[in-house]
Tab-separated table of C-alpha atoms in Angstrom:
chain	number	residue	atom	x	y	z
R	1	MET	CA	41.235	201.319	156.513
R	2	PRO	CA	39.345	199.900	153.430
R	3	THR	CA	41.416	197.671	151.128
R	4	LEU	CA	40.853	196.077	148.004
R	5	ASP	CA	39.849	192.523	148.057
R	6	LEU	CA	41.115	191.020	144.735
R	7	SER	CA	40.272	187.495	145.278
R	8	ASN	CA	39.395	185.163	142.600
R	9	PHE	CA	35.907	184.941	143.338
R	10	ASN	CA	35.403	188.628	143.087
R	11	ILE	CA	37.382	188.961	139.978
R	12	VAL	CA	35.444	186.125	138.118
R	13	CYS	CA	32.079	187.523	139.138
R	14	ALA	CA	33.164	191.095	138.073
R	15	THR	CA	34.612	189.747	134.929
R	16	LEU	CA	31.835	187.348	133.900
R	17	GLY	CA	29.028	189.776	134.958
R	18	GLY	CA	30.652	192.816	132.951
R	19	PHE	CA	31.043	190.563	129.911
R	20	VAL	CA	27.649	189.223	129.735
R	21	THR	CA	26.145	192.691	130.698
R	22	LEU	CA	28.204	194.587	127.916
R	23	PHE	CA	27.629	191.938	125.482
R	24	GLY	CA	23.831	191.912	126.114
R	25	LEU	CA	23.712	195.688	125.093
R	26	VAL	CA	24.996	194.817	121.723
R	27	SER	CA	23.839	191.269	121.166
R	28	PHE	CA	21.614	191.986	118.443
R	29	LEU	CA	24.052	194.132	116.682
R	30	CYS	CA	26.589	191.191	116.796
R	31	LYS	CA	24.198	188.394	115.832
R	32	GLU	CA	21.932	189.925	113.334
R	33	LYS	CA	24.022	192.531	111.795
R	34	PHE	CA	27.484	191.053	111.941
R	35	TYR	CA	26.561	187.402	112.147
R	36	LEU	CA	28.836	186.654	115.031
R	37	SER	CA	27.625	183.849	117.440
R	38	GLU	CA	27.513	183.841	121.134
R	39	ALA	CA	30.051	180.923	120.941
R	40	LEU	CA	32.492	182.789	118.723
R	41	ILE	CA	32.471	185.809	120.896
R	42	SER	CA	32.614	183.899	124.187
R	43	THR	CA	35.808	181.990	122.943
R	44	PHE	CA	37.571	185.289	122.104
R	45	ALA	CA	36.536	186.614	125.527
R	46	GLY	CA	37.934	183.567	127.140
R	47	VAL	CA	41.300	184.035	125.313
R	48	ILE	CA	41.460	187.695	126.333
R	49	PHE	CA	40.379	187.201	129.895
R	50	GLY	CA	42.352	184.019	130.365
R	51	PRO	CA	46.073	183.486	131.785
R	52	ASN	CA	47.756	183.889	128.479
R	53	ALA	CA	46.416	187.473	128.126
R	54	ALA	CA	44.744	189.635	130.949
R	55	ASN	CA	44.818	186.801	133.370
R	56	PHE	CA	41.709	187.803	134.824
R	57	ILE	CA	40.727	184.210	134.947
R	58	ARG	CA	43.217	181.669	136.517
R	59	PRO	CA	42.111	178.155	136.196
R	60	HIS	CA	45.065	176.701	137.547
R	61	GLU	CA	44.548	178.627	141.036
R	62	TYR	CA	41.188	177.598	141.217
R	63	SER	CA	42.536	173.842	141.034
R	64	LEU	CA	45.268	174.585	143.295
R	65	GLY	CA	47.749	173.820	140.737
R	66	SER	CA	46.577	170.308	139.932
R	67	GLU	CA	46.230	169.457	136.468
R	68	ASP	CA	43.839	166.368	137.240
R	69	THR	CA	41.528	168.753	139.279
R	70	LEU	CA	41.477	171.179	136.450
R	71	ASN	CA	40.664	168.447	133.953
R	72	THR	CA	37.891	167.152	136.301
R	73	ILE	CA	36.401	170.538	136.709
R	74	ASN	CA	36.194	171.192	132.907
R	75	LEU	CA	34.838	167.781	132.311
R	76	TYR	CA	31.817	168.360	134.720
R	77	PHE	CA	31.248	171.925	133.545
R	78	THR	CA	31.155	170.611	129.895
R	79	ARG	CA	28.541	167.828	130.843
R	80	LEU	CA	26.397	170.432	132.479
R	81	VAL	CA	26.731	172.791	129.518
R	82	LEU	CA	25.915	169.915	126.924
R	83	GLY	CA	23.228	168.322	128.942
R	84	VAL	CA	21.142	171.620	129.226
R	85	GLN	CA	21.804	172.315	125.747
R	86	LEU	CA	20.830	168.902	124.442
R	87	VAL	CA	17.562	168.669	126.565
R	88	ILE	CA	16.613	172.086	125.016
R	89	ALA	CA	17.625	170.869	121.637
R	90	GLY	CA	15.334	167.964	121.878
R	91	VAL	CA	12.488	169.975	123.130
R	92	GLN	CA	12.757	172.445	120.168
R	93	LEU	CA	12.186	169.662	117.674
R	94	PRO	CA	8.596	168.849	116.672
R	95	SER	CA	6.812	166.090	118.613
R	96	ARG	CA	8.074	162.362	117.694
R	97	TYR	CA	10.595	163.924	115.164
R	98	LEU	CA	13.328	161.283	115.781
R	99	GLN	CA	10.489	158.576	115.047
R	100	ILE	CA	9.368	160.299	111.904
R	101	GLU	CA	12.740	161.401	110.407
R	102	TRP	CA	14.605	158.186	111.282
R	103	LYS	CA	15.756	157.760	107.793
R	104	PRO	CA	17.703	160.859	107.072
R	105	LEU	CA	19.131	160.771	110.621
R	106	SER	CA	20.276	157.098	110.125
R	107	LEU	CA	22.188	158.351	107.046
R	108	LEU	CA	23.712	161.246	108.841
R	109	LEU	CA	24.636	159.334	112.064
R	110	GLY	CA	25.724	156.112	110.322
R	111	PRO	CA	27.495	156.512	107.015
R	112	GLY	CA	27.771	160.383	107.396
R	113	MET	CA	29.543	160.095	110.778
R	114	THR	CA	31.772	157.192	109.615
R	115	GLY	CA	32.970	159.058	106.686
R	116	MET	CA	33.650	162.057	108.772
R	117	TRP	CA	35.472	159.949	111.342
R	118	MET	CA	37.760	158.141	108.722
R	119	ALA	CA	38.457	161.439	106.663
R	120	THR	CA	39.458	163.202	109.915
R	121	SER	CA	41.606	160.182	111.146
R	122	LEU	CA	43.273	159.885	107.759
R	123	LEU	CA	44.176	163.504	107.969
R	124	VAL	CA	45.581	163.306	111.330
R	125	TRP	CA	47.470	160.308	110.731
R	126	ALA	CA	49.011	161.934	107.613
R	127	MET	CA	49.842	165.143	109.245
R	128	VAL	CA	51.018	164.095	112.577
R	129	PRO	CA	54.486	162.217	112.522
R	130	ASN	CA	54.963	159.112	114.731
R	131	PHE	CA	51.190	158.679	115.141
R	132	SER	CA	49.678	155.229	114.671
R	133	PHE	CA	46.496	154.677	112.790
R	134	LEU	CA	44.607	153.704	115.987
R	135	GLN	CA	45.995	156.747	117.650
R	136	ALA	CA	44.664	159.040	114.598
R	137	LEU	CA	41.316	157.166	114.825
R	138	ALA	CA	40.932	157.971	118.550
R	139	VAL	CA	41.600	161.575	117.783
R	140	GLY	CA	39.325	161.651	114.778
R	141	ALA	CA	36.669	160.283	117.074
R	142	CYS	CA	36.902	163.218	119.365
R	143	VAL	CA	36.412	166.002	116.594
R	144	THR	CA	33.787	163.944	114.446
R	145	PRO	CA	30.658	164.950	116.416
R	146	THR	CA	29.034	168.322	115.523
R	147	ASP	CA	28.815	170.483	118.724
R	148	PRO	CA	25.195	171.371	119.602
R	149	VAL	CA	26.068	174.720	120.921
R	150	LEU	CA	27.688	175.715	117.764
R	151	SER	CA	25.305	174.185	115.186
R	152	ASN	CA	22.565	176.003	117.136
R	153	SER	CA	24.116	179.367	116.168
R	154	ILE	CA	23.602	178.586	112.468
R	155	VAL	CA	20.062	177.627	112.636
R	156	LYS	CA	18.861	180.484	114.779
R	157	GLY	CA	18.572	184.227	113.822
R	158	LYS	CA	17.779	186.310	111.036
R	159	PHE	CA	20.505	184.892	108.664
R	160	ALA	CA	19.093	181.461	109.534
R	161	ASP	CA	15.483	182.436	108.918
R	162	LYS	CA	16.481	183.792	105.311
R	163	ASN	CA	18.771	181.211	104.150
R	164	ILE	CA	18.255	177.997	105.850
R	165	PRO	CA	15.113	175.899	105.151
R	166	LYS	CA	13.175	175.107	108.329
R	167	GLU	CA	13.339	171.339	107.613
R	168	LEU	CA	17.164	171.557	107.111
R	169	ALA	CA	17.453	173.477	110.187
R	170	LYS	CA	15.370	170.858	112.342
R	171	LEU	CA	17.852	168.169	110.860
R	172	VAL	CA	20.824	169.875	111.876
R	173	ILE	CA	19.511	170.215	115.519
R	174	ALA	CA	18.550	166.607	115.489
R	175	GLU	CA	21.916	165.351	114.091
R	176	SER	CA	24.149	167.596	116.238
R	177	GLY	CA	22.073	166.525	119.211
R	178	ALA	CA	22.242	162.804	118.749
R	179	ASN	CA	26.080	162.594	117.317
R	180	ASP	CA	27.732	163.777	120.481
R	181	GLY	CA	26.447	160.564	122.439
R	182	LEU	CA	27.025	158.523	119.367
R	183	GLY	CA	30.709	159.412	119.358
R	184	TYR	CA	31.472	156.911	121.832
R	185	PRO	CA	31.475	153.943	119.668
R	186	PHE	CA	34.062	155.597	117.247
R	187	LEU	CA	36.258	156.565	120.360
R	188	PHE	CA	36.190	153.285	122.211
R	189	LEU	CA	36.822	150.943	119.372
R	190	PRO	CA	40.338	152.305	118.705
R	191	LEU	CA	40.898	152.530	122.437
R	192	TYR	CA	40.194	149.058	123.065
R	193	LEU	CA	42.134	147.790	120.122
R	194	MET	CA	45.192	149.748	121.503
R	195	LYS	CA	44.660	148.387	124.983
R	196	TYR	CA	44.247	144.679	123.912
R	197	VAL	CA	45.827	144.529	120.437
R	198	GLY	CA	48.319	147.403	119.956
R	199	ASP	CA	51.848	147.114	120.996
R	200	HIS	CA	51.059	143.237	121.680
R	201	GLY	CA	48.470	144.040	123.978
R	202	ALA	CA	50.163	146.724	125.843
R	203	GLY	CA	50.411	144.156	128.848
R	204	GLU	CA	46.406	143.489	128.687
R	205	PRO	CA	45.515	139.929	127.704
R	206	GLY	CA	42.514	139.322	125.698
R	207	GLY	CA	43.438	140.284	122.028
R	208	VAL	CA	40.770	141.319	119.441
R	209	GLY	CA	38.089	138.997	120.924
R	210	LYS	CA	38.083	140.852	124.423
R	211	ALA	CA	38.374	144.309	122.460
R	212	MET	CA	35.353	143.629	120.363
R	213	GLY	CA	33.474	141.988	123.284
R	214	LEU	CA	33.842	145.148	125.412
R	215	TRP	CA	33.121	147.455	122.466
R	216	PHE	CA	29.765	145.629	121.605
R	217	GLY	CA	28.914	144.856	125.344
R	218	GLU	CA	29.817	147.841	127.219
R	219	THR	CA	30.002	150.735	124.566
R	220	TRP	CA	26.833	149.677	122.552
R	221	GLY	CA	24.920	147.747	125.084
R	222	TYR	CA	25.464	149.676	128.280
R	223	THR	CA	26.631	153.056	127.127
R	224	ILE	CA	24.434	153.788	124.121
R	225	PHE	CA	21.332	151.620	124.296
R	226	MET	CA	20.968	151.877	127.940
R	227	SER	CA	21.305	155.593	127.766
R	228	ILE	CA	18.633	155.755	124.958
R	229	ALA	CA	16.213	153.669	127.085
R	230	TYR	CA	17.024	155.780	130.339
R	231	GLY	CA	16.544	159.156	128.415
R	232	ALA	CA	13.227	157.983	126.949
R	233	THR	CA	11.946	156.629	130.179
R	234	VAL	CA	12.878	159.830	132.269
R	235	GLY	CA	11.557	162.029	129.476
R	236	TRP	CA	8.281	160.183	129.212
R	237	ILE	CA	7.785	160.205	133.104
R	238	ALA	CA	8.558	163.920	133.191
R	239	LYS	CA	6.139	164.866	130.579
R	240	GLU	CA	3.329	162.678	132.214
R	241	LEU	CA	4.100	164.327	135.728
R	242	LEU	CA	4.280	167.712	134.271
R	243	HIS	CA	0.781	167.236	132.443
R	244	TRP	CA	-0.784	165.830	135.643
R	245	ALA	CA	0.439	168.900	137.835
R	246	GLU	CA	-0.476	171.559	135.155
R	247	GLU	CA	-4.075	170.153	134.845
R	248	ARG	CA	-4.430	170.381	138.583
R	249	ARG	CA	-2.686	173.770	138.786
R	250	TYR	CA	0.020	172.650	140.916
R	251	VAL	CA	2.730	174.093	139.181
R	252	ASP	CA	3.551	177.703	138.934
R	253	ARG	CA	4.872	179.624	135.620
R	254	GLU	CA	8.361	180.050	137.119
R	255	SER	CA	8.899	176.263	137.610
R	256	PHE	CA	7.219	175.330	134.340
R	257	LEU	CA	9.843	177.572	132.700
R	258	VAL	CA	12.828	175.997	134.298
R	259	PHE	CA	11.438	172.470	133.947
R	260	ALA	CA	13.738	171.559	131.250
R	261	ILE	CA	16.845	172.749	132.646
R	262	THR	CA	16.108	170.877	135.910
R	263	LEU	CA	15.359	167.881	134.002
R	264	ALA	CA	18.750	168.079	132.280
R	265	LEU	CA	20.596	168.267	135.546
R	266	PHE	CA	18.577	165.418	137.059
R	267	ILE	CA	19.739	163.163	133.950
R	268	VAL	CA	23.265	164.311	134.044
R	269	GLY	CA	23.551	163.391	137.663
R	270	THR	CA	21.552	160.146	137.582
R	271	ASP	CA	22.969	158.767	134.271
R	272	GLY	CA	26.352	159.896	135.230
R	273	MET	CA	26.042	157.903	138.455
R	274	LEU	CA	25.303	154.791	136.179
R	275	GLY	CA	28.237	155.374	134.260
R	276	SER	CA	26.280	155.612	131.010
R	277	ASP	CA	25.977	158.258	128.261
R	278	ASP	CA	24.241	161.189	129.915
R	279	VAL	CA	24.840	163.441	126.721
R	280	LEU	CA	22.723	161.133	124.571
R	281	ALA	CA	20.268	160.492	127.360
R	282	CYS	CA	19.626	164.334	127.807
R	283	PHE	CA	18.811	164.536	124.000
R	284	ILE	CA	16.512	161.710	123.904
R	285	ALA	CA	14.789	163.027	127.016
R	286	GLY	CA	14.180	166.237	125.475
R	287	ASN	CA	12.367	165.054	122.599
R	288	VAL	CA	10.447	162.488	124.255
R	289	PHE	CA	9.282	165.071	126.543
R	290	THR	CA	7.442	166.805	123.587
R	291	TRP	CA	5.603	163.602	122.376
R	292	GLU	CA	1.774	164.008	122.328
């Protein structure tokens, strides 16, 4: 006798497929008439379908009740989404944009991000009781970078075409793409200080010297600068290989269209294995990929 198979896989496929299909039918209405972004609508859908409402999506069951496993799954999916989005953001920018517009980007990513970091940290420190300033700095670093997925929703579409100058839109895309990866120094500075200085070193010897050495060496040297070099190298090699294959008609249209996505997956995996900043590497690779 036929029975319903209400497995998590079937429920997730039905829920996700149904939501994407229904949203596709009214996507133009939502985005161009009501100015509702995909990210906002997806957030509401996640809340509605999640365990606190309809309970169609049950993440704790997928992780077999393990909070650590669930956090790991969320981290990996987030890396995938950001990696693909940042390669696409880099490709959308004009050729050599990061090189040409380095001055305004430096102001936004240097003093601009530092100001946002300090302002957010001071608010957290003032509003959350029993929070040390170093802890507030760590929390502030987590929310300082502009999300590239959310920022993309304000520079695309009819509203953006009417109200946002093209040059400003490009600058927003570039800043949101770069600052995710550049958030590492803001985060690891208070973490290292808490580990080696706060609470008398918290059991870790080394003091300020060890903390600053790790911050400059590992965070800036290995995580930031190496990811920039790696992303630029991979992006340039990918561009040359694609041009070579296209000139000889070795690549078909389908493979050409998904090349940026596969490049993002490759960088997320390889740079992740190196333990560097795969998010920043994806953005750099995406823009270098368009260099003439």
